[in-house]
Amino acid sequence: MYNNTTLAKSCTMVVFQRFQRLQTLYFASLRLKPHTCNVTVHKTITAGRGHLRGAHEAAPTRRPFSRVTPDDINFFTRLLPGRTVTDPDVLESCNMDWLKSTKGSSEVLLRPKTTEEVSQILRYCNERNLAVSPQGGNTGLVGGSVPVFDEIILSTALMNQVLTFDSISGILTCQAGCVLENLSQYVEQHDFIMPLDLGAKGSCHIGGNVSTNAGGLRLLRYGSLRGTVLGLEVVLADGRVVDCLAKLRKDNTGYDVKQLFIGSEGTLGVITAVSILCPRKPKSVNVAFLGCSSFQKLLETFQICRGMLGEILSAFEFLDTACMSLVENHLRLSNPIAESPFYIVIETAGSSPSHDEEKLHKFLERVMASSLVQDGTVATEETKIKALWSVRERITEALRHDGYTYKYDISLPLEKIYDLVTDMRAHLGSQAKNVVGYGHVGDGNLHLNITSPAGDAALLEAIEPYVYEWTRKWQGSISAEHGLGLKKRNYIYYSKSQEAVRLMADFKTMLDPKGILNPYKTLPDNVR
Amino acid sequence: MYNNTTLAKSCTMVVFQRFQRLQTLYFASLRLKPHTCNVTVHKTITAGRGHLRGAHEAAPTRRPFSRVTPDDINFFTRLLPGRTVTDPDVLESCNMDWLKSTKGSSEVLLRPKTTEEVSQILRYCNERNLAVSPQGGNTGLVGGSVPVFDEIILSTALMNQVLTFDSISGILTCQAGCVLENLSQYVEQHDFIMPLDLGAKGSCHIGGNVSTNAGGLRLLRYGSLRGTVLGLEVVLADGRVVDCLAKLRKDNTGYDVKQLFIGSEGTLGVITAVSILCPRKPKSVNVAFLGCSSFQKLLETFQICRGMLGEILSAFEFLDTACMSLVENHLRLSNPIAESPFYIVIETAGSSPSHDEEKLHKFLERVMASSLVQDGTVATEETKIKALWSVRERITEALRHDGYTYKYDISLPLEKIYDLVTDMRAHLGSQAKNVVGYGHVGDGNLHLNITSPAGDAALLEAIEPYVYEWTRKWQGSISAEHGLGLKKRNYIYYSKSQEAVRLMADFKTMLDPKGILNPYKTLPDNVR
């Protein structure tokens, strides 16, 4: 079965023994669980940390919205008895983002259960000129999911019902506050999977995923939410409910209005329900964890992989050795293979275990025989697959333990994606604690992260605008999947034309003329 | 290899002999080539046909746009020397749609080559309040691609240049007037394919495909254009050029403005360039043409097919026996298998010929052994594949020969899609010449077509609103992929909520306040 040439035979055989052992990996099966805005009080989070708001956020000025009065609280309490929260301890955690880098000072949290309640809240807020910060699982990384000042927090946490599931078509409709992992478990019972998967799955809400156009680990295979989201129900700033909750794969009756709300980060409307197309659960899943001696070899491995694994390739992720050190040191995960400058996580998902295994083994044989890959392990069993994935998925968590993190989420032409890390490392020298790179090779998406013991203005000045100019030079995007939120809003022109931003501002004015929805986010300060 | 049980053995073997013979099919390899708006004069098309505009189009009233003056012609001639066409013979064909059911009376055709020329044309027309009808390959089926009155025809035919192609990522950027089939041939040289394919490929322009959010034969596998179109360049009604021509798989920097232009049928802006993600060319393609004795069996076959062919399934199309008679009678194509009430065209596309063949044969064995399929043939060679596909692809053409055609393009829950044909046939009785159904089973998309010797008001009254009410009852869409154009604009409320239509009208007002772009299309008359 294996066409081992004499030349490569001995080397290949040794490595294959490693593959075929399917090493007993005992990684913690813990998932990344960012804190959610539940009523539970997170005592560990305290206000007033010196580095809570990085200087790169270019703190905006509070706009002249009304302030919440006792009359307002009375209105909300009548509308949402027991679900209008003013307890400072509870508010503390909802005011703070998961990275602990952005903190608002909202004094009221609303927890509606129905679209009608959301509609009444927004109608009231719009009339009263009260600003609103919509919040899902609060797992965003650009300060988009928490208030900046005293905006009312509108949480989708109690809007967590599955509405319908069609087990013939795989079309799921649900409320916006359903947690992604819960939805995954739900549809898996019916032999389907969610078309997206990401490290924050244990906390993030589907409404937040759609509002931020989340990418994640399966985009390479199942495409973006712009294709898989079939319908939305959205409440506009003035309380109008727009029902575009189609459950059809195809519908060309007029403009696809819902698209504007996908990825608009809650600034144009509040998504209250989602209809999404779920792929069939694959009968066979394999994960290979491989080591490469250079990024060039990693890219060559990717090209061969696309050709040889073709339609069963469902993820091609990478991390550098610095990321591996972080998860080893901060999370006590073990490196499943020999140390390498670069690591690859390849996932295959298909309908025939024997075919998939054969394709994968032929591919591995090829890349090892040609010394593109220097070590590796393969898992086919669910626990071991989860363990391998956790190394990749928990990097964000490890970074949070490493210190204050400057996060960049960059799209670049594939052949350039790691050059930015190398250049940045050289550019910063000893100023940074760590400069690490990981991400989605298949999508040309690099996560560049720079840590320092605390927020550091001089370091920030060295990073920005260097990183943005570098990205623009290669016609990249300064936000591949995280969005702009509060932190990146003023850098939009590095990736968008003046005319496009002007159109965005026109849409905002049209849909939310008072600007009450998630102010200070997404749009740059000069065009609000 | 074949697990023929004793019970099914004899039957299965007989049918397999048919499969394995790979019958010598000698279908004409002709593609559907709707007439294009070239300078060639189509003498066969004459004005004044009694049934040119069906009553169901609810003819609009001309809006108070300016009329084209000699000064206007002088301006255009200076801007586009030799490409400002006023020859009535040439205009004749561009005023008429491919179905010969809609005809305008434009007196000027403009053929720009560059975005800058389009910008100057629109700026001028907007200032002068001259209406404009953008036109690509003029292959649309809802009267969206021709003028209704004297709108200036703005053709993309000369904007036919490929701009860039990245053979690593498969990202193609090109001008809007590139013909889909030419693009297919271009990217195939680089080992990629276009993510969409449709019968009109020989004439339709990529800009028109995007403007109408064309679906077609590959949507099941590669998803909709909303996911595969990565960037657009659009000229707005006032001549502003919006450059969103990103060449990145992921970009979350602000609202995805380009989405609004996808599927808006040229009513919000003129698409001048497209960036699109092309999938790798599969190493192995198989097509199976099968016969089923009932639609229920066809649906069961589809369910089994999705499970067993999984990731290699790239199309699952159907036609009924009435469609087969039309292509046999009007186009002289031969039925490749024994006569059946229903026919299926299944295409697989994968990276391993042996794996794909094994999956396909196991599937065929299963559906034949269980008598879901009663006859069939398989093709693996390109000429034979094209011959099998032509039966499905040329139905539209055959219908045009059958008489005046009432066309309906309906999305429905999968289990309901053929009931509409059966019910309509019973409902119309002998009023119709033919009532036929075909379409994309994988997408829940039925093409229902009803023919009569000539336009027939009584027949139309029997069809509509019956067909729309039937569709609404099952939460379907009255236009799955064809769009609304002129013909369906006033039926939008059968599939869209009042609030959604109101938002559409707001977008139109914002982007084209004078309403000069493709007037009388897409939006219903009551909200223009």
mmCIF file of N, CA and C in Angstrom, chain A residues 379-416:
data_model
loop_
_atom_site.group_PDB
_atom_site.id
_atom_site.type_symbol
_atom_site.label_atom_id
_atom_site.label_comp_id
_atom_site.label_asym_id
_atom_site.label_seq_id
_atom_site.Cartn_x
_atom_site.Cartn_y
_atom_site.Cartn_z
ATOM 1 N N ALA A 379 -4.990 10.793 14.857
ATOM 2 C CA ALA A 379 -6.030 10.305 15.751
ATOM 3 C C ALA A 379 -7.317 10.090 14.978
ATOM 4 N N THR A 380 -8.003 9.002 15.302
ATOM 5 C CA THR A 380 -9.303 8.733 14.670
ATOM 6 C C THR A 380 -10.399 8.613 15.718
ATOM 7 N N GLU A 381 -9.985 8.484 16.956
ATOM 8 C CA GLU A 381 -10.978 8.302 18.018
ATOM 9 C C GLU A 381 -11.309 9.666 18.633
ATOM 10 N N GLU A 382 -12.553 9.848 19.030
ATOM 11 C CA GLU A 382 -13.028 11.177 19.398
ATOM 12 C C GLU A 382 -12.222 11.839 20.527
ATOM 13 N N THR A 383 -11.913 11.079 21.570
ATOM 14 C CA THR A 383 -11.187 11.663 22.703
ATOM 15 C C THR A 383 -9.811 12.147 22.257
ATOM 16 N N LYS A 384 -9.166 11.337 21.448
ATOM 17 C CA LYS A 384 -7.823 11.705 20.995
ATOM 18 C C LYS A 384 -7.881 12.870 20.006
ATOM 19 N N ILE A 385 -8.927 12.882 19.196
ATOM 20 C CA ILE A 385 -9.101 14.001 18.272
ATOM 21 C C ILE A 385 -9.262 15.298 19.066
ATOM 22 N N LYS A 386 -10.087 15.238 20.112
ATOM 23 C CA LYS A 386 -10.299 16.433 20.937
ATOM 24 C C LYS A 386 -8.996 16.880 21.581
ATOM 25 N N ALA A 387 -8.220 15.917 22.032
ATOM 26 C CA ALA A 387 -6.949 16.250 22.679
ATOM 27 C C ALA A 387 -6.014 16.959 21.698
ATOM 28 N N LEU A 388 -5.928 16.449 20.480
ATOM 29 C CA LEU A 388 -5.064 17.105 19.484
ATOM 30 C C LEU A 388 -5.578 18.507 19.166
ATOM 31 N N TRP A 389 -6.890 18.610 18.990
ATOM 32 C CA TRP A 389 -7.466 19.914 18.667
ATOM 33 C C TRP A 389 -7.244 20.930 19.785
ATOM 34 N N SER A 390 -7.231 20.438 21.023
ATOM 35 C CA SER A 390 -7.154 21.391 22.138
ATOM 36 C C SER A 390 -5.855 22.191 22.117
ATOM 37 N N VAL A 391 -4.800 21.604 21.599
ATOM 38 C CA VAL A 391 -3.538 22.355 21.497
ATOM 39 C C VAL A 391 -3.759 23.605 20.641
ATOM 40 N N ARG A 392 -4.430 23.438 19.545
ATOM 41 C CA ARG A 392 -4.709 24.578 18.660
ATOM 42 C C ARG A 392 -5.776 25.507 19.238
ATOM 43 N N GLU A 393 -6.827 24.912 19.769
ATOM 44 C CA GLU A 393 -7.976 25.725 20.189
ATOM 45 C C GLU A 393 -7.689 26.565 21.431
ATOM 46 N N ARG A 394 -6.763 26.117 22.255
ATOM 47 C CA ARG A 394 -6.574 26.796 23.546
ATOM 48 C C ARG A 394 -5.419 27.808 23.541
ATOM 49 N N ILE A 395 -4.919 28.126 22.368
ATOM 50 C CA ILE A 395 -3.828 29.115 22.305
ATOM 51 C C ILE A 395 -4.293 30.473 22.842
ATOM 52 N N THR A 396 -5.508 30.869 22.457
ATOM 53 C CA THR A 396 -6.038 32.164 22.923
ATOM 54 C C THR A 396 -6.032 32.224 24.453
ATOM 55 N N GLU A 397 -6.443 31.114 25.052
ATOM 56 C CA GLU A 397 -6.495 31.033 26.511
ATOM 57 C C GLU A 397 -5.076 31.128 27.104
ATOM 58 N N ALA A 398 -4.149 30.414 26.481
ATOM 59 C CA ALA A 398 -2.768 30.443 26.972
ATOM 60 C C ALA A 398 -2.183 31.849 26.885
ATOM 61 N N LEU A 399 -2.528 32.542 25.815
ATOM 62 C CA LEU A 399 -2.016 33.905 25.643
ATOM 63 C C LEU A 399 -2.504 34.817 26.759
ATOM 64 N N ARG A 400 -3.733 34.601 27.176
ATOM 65 C CA ARG A 400 -4.288 35.437 28.230
ATOM 66 C C ARG A 400 -3.490 35.275 29.527
ATOM 67 N N HIS A 401 -2.933 34.076 29.700
ATOM 68 C CA HIS A 401 -2.107 33.845 30.896
ATOM 69 C C HIS A 401 -0.712 34.449 30.750
ATOM 70 N N ASP A 402 -0.357 34.758 29.505
ATOM 71 C CA ASP A 402 1.029 35.180 29.266
ATOM 72 C C ASP A 402 1.252 36.663 29.554
ATOM 73 N N GLY A 403 0.154 37.396 29.699
ATOM 74 C CA GLY A 403 0.299 38.819 29.980
ATOM 75 C C GLY A 403 -0.678 39.617 29.149
ATOM 76 N N TYR A 404 -0.430 40.913 29.050
ATOM 77 C CA TYR A 404 -1.280 41.754 28.220
ATOM 78 C C TYR A 404 -1.016 41.374 26.772
ATOM 79 N N THR A 405 -2.111 41.151 26.012
ATOM 80 C CA THR A 405 -1.936 40.639 24.648
ATOM 81 C C THR A 405 -2.428 41.634 23.605
ATOM 82 N N TYR A 406 -1.583 41.953 22.675
ATOM 83 C CA TYR A 406 -1.983 42.737 21.503
ATOM 84 C C TYR A 406 -2.321 41.741 20.405
ATOM 85 N N LYS A 407 -3.597 41.766 19.990
ATOM 86 C CA LYS A 407 -4.096 40.726 19.083
ATOM 87 C C LYS A 407 -4.332 41.291 17.685
ATOM 88 N N TYR A 408 -3.850 40.597 16.700
ATOM 89 C CA TYR A 408 -4.061 40.995 15.306
ATOM 90 C C TYR A 408 -4.531 39.783 14.524
ATOM 91 N N ASP A 409 -5.541 40.021 13.724
ATOM 92 C CA ASP A 409 -6.250 38.945 13.020
ATOM 93 C C ASP A 409 -6.257 39.333 11.544
ATOM 94 N N ILE A 410 -5.277 38.831 10.836
ATOM 95 C CA ILE A 410 -4.928 39.391 9.528
ATOM 96 C C ILE A 410 -5.185 38.380 8.399
ATOM 97 N N SER A 411 -5.792 38.846 7.324
ATOM 98 C CA SER A 411 -5.853 38.051 6.079
ATOM 99 C C SER A 411 -4.750 38.516 5.162
ATOM 100 N N LEU A 412 -4.052 37.587 4.589
ATOM 101 C CA LEU A 412 -2.961 37.929 3.670
ATOM 102 C C LEU A 412 -2.895 36.893 2.552
ATOM 103 N N PRO A 413 -2.251 37.266 1.439
ATOM 104 C CA PRO A 413 -1.992 36.230 0.441
ATOM 105 C C PRO A 413 -1.200 35.109 1.134
ATOM 106 N N LEU A 414 -1.582 33.886 0.836
ATOM 107 C CA LEU A 414 -1.069 32.728 1.571
ATOM 108 C C LEU A 414 0.439 32.727 1.760
ATOM 109 N N GLU A 415 1.151 33.055 0.700
ATOM 110 C CA GLU A 415 2.612 32.926 0.753
ATOM 111 C C GLU A 415 3.249 33.974 1.658
ATOM 112 N N LYS A 416 2.450 34.964 2.101
ATOM 113 C CA LYS A 416 3.007 36.030 2.941
ATOM 114 C C LYS A 416 2.656 35.875 4.415
#
